[in-house]
Coordinates of C-alpha atoms and ligand atoms in Angstrom, one line a residue:
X1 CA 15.6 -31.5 -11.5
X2 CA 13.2 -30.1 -8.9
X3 CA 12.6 -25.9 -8.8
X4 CA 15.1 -24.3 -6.2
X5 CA 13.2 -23.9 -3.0
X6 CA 10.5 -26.8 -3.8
X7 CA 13.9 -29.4 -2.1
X8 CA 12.5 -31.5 -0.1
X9 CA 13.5 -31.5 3.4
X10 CA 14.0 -28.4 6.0
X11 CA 15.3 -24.8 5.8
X12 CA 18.0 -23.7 6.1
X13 CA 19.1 -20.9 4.4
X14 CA 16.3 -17.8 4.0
X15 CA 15.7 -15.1 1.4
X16 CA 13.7 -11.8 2.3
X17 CA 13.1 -9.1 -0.1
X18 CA 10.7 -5.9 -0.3
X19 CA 8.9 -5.0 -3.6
X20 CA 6.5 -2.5 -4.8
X21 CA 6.1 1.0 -3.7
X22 CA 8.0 1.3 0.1
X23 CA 5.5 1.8 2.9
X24 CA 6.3 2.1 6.6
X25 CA 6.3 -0.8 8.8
X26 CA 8.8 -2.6 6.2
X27 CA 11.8 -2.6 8.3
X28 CA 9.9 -4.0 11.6
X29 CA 8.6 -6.7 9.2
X30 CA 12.6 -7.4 8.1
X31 CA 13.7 -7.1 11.6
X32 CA 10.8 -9.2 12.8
X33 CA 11.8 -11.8 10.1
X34 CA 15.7 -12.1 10.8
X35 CA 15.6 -12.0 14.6
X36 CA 12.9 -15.0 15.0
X37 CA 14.8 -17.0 11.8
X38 CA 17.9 -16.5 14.0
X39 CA 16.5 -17.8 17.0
X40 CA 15.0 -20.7 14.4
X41 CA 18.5 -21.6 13.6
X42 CA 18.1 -20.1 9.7
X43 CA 20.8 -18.2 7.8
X44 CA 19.0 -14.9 6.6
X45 CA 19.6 -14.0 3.1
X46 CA 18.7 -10.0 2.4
X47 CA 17.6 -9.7 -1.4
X48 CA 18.3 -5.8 -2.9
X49 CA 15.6 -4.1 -4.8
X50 CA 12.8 -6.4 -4.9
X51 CA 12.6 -9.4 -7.7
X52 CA 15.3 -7.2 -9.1
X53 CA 17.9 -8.1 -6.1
X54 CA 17.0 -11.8 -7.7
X55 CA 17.3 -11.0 -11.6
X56 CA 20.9 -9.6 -10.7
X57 CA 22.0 -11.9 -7.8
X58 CA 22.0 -8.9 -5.7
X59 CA 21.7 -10.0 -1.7
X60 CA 23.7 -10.2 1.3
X61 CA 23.6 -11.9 4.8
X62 CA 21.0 -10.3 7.3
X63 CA 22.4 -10.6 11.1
X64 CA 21.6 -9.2 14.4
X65 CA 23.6 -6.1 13.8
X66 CA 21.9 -5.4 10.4
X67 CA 18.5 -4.9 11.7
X68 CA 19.5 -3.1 15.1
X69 CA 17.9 -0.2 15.6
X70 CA 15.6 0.1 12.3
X71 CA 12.1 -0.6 14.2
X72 CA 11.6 3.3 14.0
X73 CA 12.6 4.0 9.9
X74 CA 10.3 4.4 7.7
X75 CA 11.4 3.1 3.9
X76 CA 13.0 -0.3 4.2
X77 CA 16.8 -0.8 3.9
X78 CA 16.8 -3.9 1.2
X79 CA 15.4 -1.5 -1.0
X80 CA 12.4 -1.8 -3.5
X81 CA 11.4 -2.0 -7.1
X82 CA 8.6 -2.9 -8.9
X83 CA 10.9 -5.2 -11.5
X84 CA 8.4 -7.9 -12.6
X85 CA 10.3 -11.6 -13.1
X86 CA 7.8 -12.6 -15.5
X87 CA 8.3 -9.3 -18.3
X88 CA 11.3 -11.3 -19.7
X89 CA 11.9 -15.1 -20.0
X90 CA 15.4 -14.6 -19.3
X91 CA 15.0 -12.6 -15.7
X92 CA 12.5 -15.4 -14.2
X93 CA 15.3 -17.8 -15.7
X94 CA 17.6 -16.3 -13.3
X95 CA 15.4 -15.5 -10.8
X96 CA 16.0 -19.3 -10.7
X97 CA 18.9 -19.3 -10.9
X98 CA 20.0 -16.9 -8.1
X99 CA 17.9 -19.3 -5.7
X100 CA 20.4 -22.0 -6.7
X101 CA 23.5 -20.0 -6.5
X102 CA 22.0 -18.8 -3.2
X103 CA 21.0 -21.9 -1.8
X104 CA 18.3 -20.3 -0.7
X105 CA 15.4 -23.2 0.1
X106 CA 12.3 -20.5 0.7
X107 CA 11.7 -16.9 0.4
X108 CA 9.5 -14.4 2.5
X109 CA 8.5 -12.0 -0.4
X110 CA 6.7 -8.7 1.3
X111 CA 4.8 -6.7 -1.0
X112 CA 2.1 -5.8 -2.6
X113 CA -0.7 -6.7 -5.4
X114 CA 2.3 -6.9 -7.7
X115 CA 4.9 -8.4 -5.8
X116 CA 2.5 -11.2 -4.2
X117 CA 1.2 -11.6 -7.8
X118 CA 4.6 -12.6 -8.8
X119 CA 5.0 -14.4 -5.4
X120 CA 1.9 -16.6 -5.7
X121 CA 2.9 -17.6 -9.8
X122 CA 6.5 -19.0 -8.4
X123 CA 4.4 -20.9 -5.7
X124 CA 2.6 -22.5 -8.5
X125 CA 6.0 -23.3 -10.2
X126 CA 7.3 -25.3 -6.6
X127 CA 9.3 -21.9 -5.2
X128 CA 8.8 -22.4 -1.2
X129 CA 7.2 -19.0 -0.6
X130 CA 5.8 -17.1 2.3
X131 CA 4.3 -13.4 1.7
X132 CA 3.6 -10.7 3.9
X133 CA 1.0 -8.1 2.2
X134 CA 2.1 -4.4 2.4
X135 CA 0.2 -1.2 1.0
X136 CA -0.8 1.9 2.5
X137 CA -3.6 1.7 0.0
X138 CA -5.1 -1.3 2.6
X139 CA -6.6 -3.1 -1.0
X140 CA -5.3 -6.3 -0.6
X141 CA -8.0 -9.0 -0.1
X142 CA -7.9 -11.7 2.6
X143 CA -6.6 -9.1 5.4
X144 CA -8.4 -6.5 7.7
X145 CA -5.4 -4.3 7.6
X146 CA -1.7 -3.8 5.6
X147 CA 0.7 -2.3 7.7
X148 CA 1.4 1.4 6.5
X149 CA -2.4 2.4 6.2
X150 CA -2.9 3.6 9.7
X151 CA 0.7 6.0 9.7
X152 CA -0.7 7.2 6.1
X153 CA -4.5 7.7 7.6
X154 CA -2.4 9.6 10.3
X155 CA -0.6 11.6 8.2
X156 CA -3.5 12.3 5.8
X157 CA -5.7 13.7 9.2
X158 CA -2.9 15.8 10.0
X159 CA -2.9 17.8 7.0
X160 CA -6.6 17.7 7.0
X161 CA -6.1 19.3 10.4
X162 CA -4.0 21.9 9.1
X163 CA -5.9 22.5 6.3
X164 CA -8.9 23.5 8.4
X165 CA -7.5 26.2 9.6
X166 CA -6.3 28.0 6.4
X167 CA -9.7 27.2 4.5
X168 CA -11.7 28.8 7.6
X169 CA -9.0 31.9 7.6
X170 CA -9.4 32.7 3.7
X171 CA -13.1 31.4 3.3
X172 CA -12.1 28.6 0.9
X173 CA -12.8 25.6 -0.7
X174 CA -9.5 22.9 0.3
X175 CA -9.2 20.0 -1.6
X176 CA -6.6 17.1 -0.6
X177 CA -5.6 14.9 -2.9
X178 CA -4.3 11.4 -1.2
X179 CA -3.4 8.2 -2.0
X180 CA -5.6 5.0 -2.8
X181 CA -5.4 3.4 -7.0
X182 CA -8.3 1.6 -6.6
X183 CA -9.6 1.8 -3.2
X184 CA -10.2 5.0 -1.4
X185 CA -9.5 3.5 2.4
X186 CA -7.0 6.9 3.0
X187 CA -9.5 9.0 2.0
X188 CA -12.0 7.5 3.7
X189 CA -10.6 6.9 6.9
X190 CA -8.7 10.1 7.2
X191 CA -11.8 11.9 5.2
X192 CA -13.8 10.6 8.2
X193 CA -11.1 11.5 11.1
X194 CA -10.1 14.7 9.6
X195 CA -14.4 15.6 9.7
X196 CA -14.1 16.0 5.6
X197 CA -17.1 17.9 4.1
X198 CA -16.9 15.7 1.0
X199 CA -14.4 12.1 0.2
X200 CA -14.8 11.4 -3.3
X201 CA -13.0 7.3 -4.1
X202 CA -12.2 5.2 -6.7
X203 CA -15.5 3.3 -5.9
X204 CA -18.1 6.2 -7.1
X205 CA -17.8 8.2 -10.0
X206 CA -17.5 11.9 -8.7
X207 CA -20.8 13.7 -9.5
X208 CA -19.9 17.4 -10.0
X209 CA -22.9 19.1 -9.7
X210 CA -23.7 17.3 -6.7
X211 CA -20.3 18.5 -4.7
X212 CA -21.1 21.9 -5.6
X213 CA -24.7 21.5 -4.5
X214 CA -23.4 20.5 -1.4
X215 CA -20.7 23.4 -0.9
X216 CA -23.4 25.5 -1.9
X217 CA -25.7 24.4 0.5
X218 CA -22.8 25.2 3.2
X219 CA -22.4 28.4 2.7
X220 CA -26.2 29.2 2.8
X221 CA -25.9 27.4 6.1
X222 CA -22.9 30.2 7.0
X223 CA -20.1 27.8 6.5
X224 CA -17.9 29.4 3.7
X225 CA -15.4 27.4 3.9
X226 CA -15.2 23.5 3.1
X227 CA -12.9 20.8 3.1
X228 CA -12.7 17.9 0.3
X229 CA -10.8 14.9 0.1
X230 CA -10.4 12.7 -3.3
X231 CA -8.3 9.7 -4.0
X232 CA -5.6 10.2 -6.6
X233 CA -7.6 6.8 -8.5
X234 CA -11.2 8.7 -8.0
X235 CA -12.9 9.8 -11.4
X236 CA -15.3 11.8 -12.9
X237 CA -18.6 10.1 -14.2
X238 CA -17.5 8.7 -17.4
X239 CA -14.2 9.2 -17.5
X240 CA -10.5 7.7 -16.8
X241 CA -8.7 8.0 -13.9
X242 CA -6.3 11.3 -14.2
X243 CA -2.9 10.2 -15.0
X244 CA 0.1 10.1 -17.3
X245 CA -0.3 7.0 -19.8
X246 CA 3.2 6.6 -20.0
X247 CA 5.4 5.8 -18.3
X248 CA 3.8 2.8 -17.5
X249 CA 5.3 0.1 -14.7
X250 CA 6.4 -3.1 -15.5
X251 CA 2.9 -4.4 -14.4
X252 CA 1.5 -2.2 -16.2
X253 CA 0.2 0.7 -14.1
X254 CA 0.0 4.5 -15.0
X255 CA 1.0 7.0 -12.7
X256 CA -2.1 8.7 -11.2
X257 CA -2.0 12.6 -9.8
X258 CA -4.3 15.4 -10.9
X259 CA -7.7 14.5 -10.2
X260 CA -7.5 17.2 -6.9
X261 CA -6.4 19.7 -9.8
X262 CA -9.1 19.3 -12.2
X263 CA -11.8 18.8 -9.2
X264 CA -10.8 22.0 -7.6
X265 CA -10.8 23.9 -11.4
X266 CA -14.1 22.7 -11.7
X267 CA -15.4 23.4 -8.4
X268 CA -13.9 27.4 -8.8
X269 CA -15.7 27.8 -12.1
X270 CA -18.8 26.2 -11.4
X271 CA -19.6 27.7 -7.7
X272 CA -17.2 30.7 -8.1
X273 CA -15.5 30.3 -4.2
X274 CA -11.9 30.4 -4.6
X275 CA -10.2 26.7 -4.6
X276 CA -6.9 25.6 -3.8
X277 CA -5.5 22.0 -4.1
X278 CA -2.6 20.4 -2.1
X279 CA -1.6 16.9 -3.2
X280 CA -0.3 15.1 -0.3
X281 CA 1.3 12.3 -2.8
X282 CA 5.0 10.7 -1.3
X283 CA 5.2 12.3 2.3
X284 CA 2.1 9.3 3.3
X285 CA 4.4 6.7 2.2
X286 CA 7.6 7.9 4.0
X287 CA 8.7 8.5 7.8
X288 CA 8.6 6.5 10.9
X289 CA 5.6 3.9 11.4
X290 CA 2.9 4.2 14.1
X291 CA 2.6 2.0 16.3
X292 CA 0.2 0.2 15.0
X293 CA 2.4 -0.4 11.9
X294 CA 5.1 -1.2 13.8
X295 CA 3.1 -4.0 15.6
X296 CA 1.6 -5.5 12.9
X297 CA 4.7 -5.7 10.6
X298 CA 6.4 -7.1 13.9
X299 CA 4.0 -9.9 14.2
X300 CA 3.4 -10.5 10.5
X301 CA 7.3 -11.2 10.3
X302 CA 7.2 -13.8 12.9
X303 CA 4.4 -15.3 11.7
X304 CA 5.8 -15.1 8.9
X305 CA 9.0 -17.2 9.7
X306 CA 7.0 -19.5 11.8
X307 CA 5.2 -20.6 8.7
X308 CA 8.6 -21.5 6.9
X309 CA 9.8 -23.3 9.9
X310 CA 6.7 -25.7 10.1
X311 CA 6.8 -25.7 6.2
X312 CA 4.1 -24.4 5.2
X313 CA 4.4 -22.4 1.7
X314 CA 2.0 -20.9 -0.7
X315 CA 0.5 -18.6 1.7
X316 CA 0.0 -15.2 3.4
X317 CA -0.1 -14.0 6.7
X318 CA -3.3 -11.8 7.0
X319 CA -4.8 -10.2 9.9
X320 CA -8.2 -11.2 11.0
X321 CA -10.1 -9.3 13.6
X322 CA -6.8 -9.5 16.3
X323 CA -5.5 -13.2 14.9
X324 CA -2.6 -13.4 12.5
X325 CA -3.4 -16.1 10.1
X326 CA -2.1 -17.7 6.8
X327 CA -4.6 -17.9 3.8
X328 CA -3.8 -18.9 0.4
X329 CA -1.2 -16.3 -1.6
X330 CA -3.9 -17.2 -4.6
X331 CA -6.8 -15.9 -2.5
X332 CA -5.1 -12.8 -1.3
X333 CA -3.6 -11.9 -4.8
X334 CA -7.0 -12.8 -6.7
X335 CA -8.9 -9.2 -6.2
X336 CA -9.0 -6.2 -4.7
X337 CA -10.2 -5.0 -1.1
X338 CA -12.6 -1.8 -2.0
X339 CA -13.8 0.3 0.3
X340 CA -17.0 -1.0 2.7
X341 CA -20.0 0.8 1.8
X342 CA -21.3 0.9 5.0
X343 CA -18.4 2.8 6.6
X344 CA -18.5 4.8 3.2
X345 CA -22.2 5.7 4.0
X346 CA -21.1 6.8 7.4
X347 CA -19.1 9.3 6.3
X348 CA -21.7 10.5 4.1
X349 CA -24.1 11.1 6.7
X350 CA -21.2 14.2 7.7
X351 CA -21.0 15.6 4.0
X352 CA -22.0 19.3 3.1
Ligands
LIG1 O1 0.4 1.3 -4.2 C1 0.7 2.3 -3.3 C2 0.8 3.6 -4.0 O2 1.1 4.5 -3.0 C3 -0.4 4.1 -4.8 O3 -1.4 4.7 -4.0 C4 0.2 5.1 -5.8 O4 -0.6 5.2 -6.9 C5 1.5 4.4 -6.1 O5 1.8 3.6 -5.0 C6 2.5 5.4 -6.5 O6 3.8 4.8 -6.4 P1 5.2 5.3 -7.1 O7 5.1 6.8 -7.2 O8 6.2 4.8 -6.2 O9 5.3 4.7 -8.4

């Protein structure tokens, strides 16, 4: 019997879904996807929840009236989890069989490391797939840009903004804690915009004594106040990322939060300036896309669609330079994107 969605012959009935941690530009992506599959002559199949919506057979039609006006919301209104098919036998069995019960011949899966990981493993097993990669982190390989990086960078500035004026006021040391597991593109980007003092990432182990160095160096200069911003997946030279180590997801991932904390402890003892430490966390992931968001996830949806109507599966659309292209879901899901060096030693040049 062939897999669901591997039937030969054209498409007609489409599943969508959103996995993974929400991000905005989701809903122009969904809207993007239903109106052009409309105009393609598809049915449009909304899948609740993720891989979950397909565990539990949870979905309902999409029509023009279901994505009206949602270009502006942040969040995504199918819902997300990060339910992994492949943790249980049984769920991918009726991942399976949802598709059949469904009819649905192809699926436009938009997620995430995770959710493409799943994505590009059903490819392999004949599932007609198309994904879409989403992350404010902006670490997935094989695109320039996600959608929902450049309304977190915006976000992440503003507070830097705001911060600035408090730390100058009270003569502090700031430090902002963003977003970014394994890459530290917020930080980086909105270090850079928001004229940090210090960005600390994922990609080089934080050297205490050399941030206080610098902040010292600052004040001798007459500047008694600085600013610092550290990705949440930043860590000290030898040692773990700050996290819980449980609960983990179901792919395995801790929840990070407190490396702003213990920085900003460290900083207070060691230099003596009074610290304080605001952890931006959620409110980068939620509200209305820019948009720039809201153009990419528009365009990523139609390319999106007009790769299942030409049948072609297995892939990504990816932005490269200003061109929307597909690539292999394999190469997309097979690392990470981590931060370029050379923008990285740009910012540096405006530390301390
Ligand atoms: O992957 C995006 C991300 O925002 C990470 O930066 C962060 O570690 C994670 O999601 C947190 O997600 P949640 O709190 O939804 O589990």
């Amino acid at each position: 019997m062939p897999s669901p969605g591997a039937a030969t012959g054209s498409v007609r009935r489409l599943g969508v879904l959103t996995g993974g941690g929400d991000c905005p530009g989701l809903n122009p992506v969904i809207r993007a996807v239903t109106r052009r599959a409309i105009q393609g002559g598809l049915t449009v199949i909304g899948i609740r929840n993720g891989w979950k919506g397909l565990v539990e057979a949870n979905a309902a039609p999409l029509d023009l009236q279901s994505v009206s006006g949602i270009l502006p919301k942040g969040g995504t209104i199918l819902g997300t989890s990060r339910t992994n098919p492949y943790k249980r036998p049984e769920d991918h069995a009726r991942v399976l069989e949802t598709m059949r019960r469904l009819q649905l011949d192809a699926i436009i899966a938009i997620g995430g490391e995770d959710t493409l990981g799943v994505a590009t493993r059903l490819a392999k097993e004949g599932v007609r797939i198309v994904g879409v990669p989403k992350t404010i982190d902006n670490d997935l390989a094989m695109t320039d840009f996600t959608f929902g990086f450049d309304t977190a960078v915006n976000i992440a500035m503003e507070a830097i903004d705001r911060l600035h004026t408090t730390a100058e006021s009270h003569h502090r040391i700031m430090v902002a804690e963003v977003m970014g597991r394994h890459a530290g593109w917020i930080a980086t980007y909105a270090g850079i915009a928001g004229g940090a003092d210090v960005i600390l990432i994922p990609e080089e182990p934080i050297d205490v004594e050399a941030v206080c160095e610098l902040i010292t160096q600052r004040h001798s200069r007459g500047k008694d106040f600085s600013i610092i911003v550290i990705a949440e997946g930043a860590r000290l030279k030898d040692s773990a990322a700050v996290g819980t180590e449980e609960p983990r997801d179901e792919f395995g991932h801790v929840r990070l939060g407190g490396i702003g904390h213990l920085l900003g402890s460290l900083i207070e003892q060691r230099t003596g300036y009074e610290t304080r430490v605001t952890v931006l966390g959620h409110l980068q992931r939620g509200g209305s896309p820019t948009a720039f968001d809201r153009i990419l996830g528009t365009r990523f949806g139609v390319k999106a669609v007009e790769l299942v109507l030409e049948g072609t599966f297995g892939v990504m659309v990816s932005l490269q330079g200003n061109r929307v292209v597909a690539v292999a879901l394999e190469e997309g899901t097979s690392r990470l994107k981590t931060v370029d060096m050379e923008l990285y030693n740009i910012a540096k040049i405006f530390f301390g």
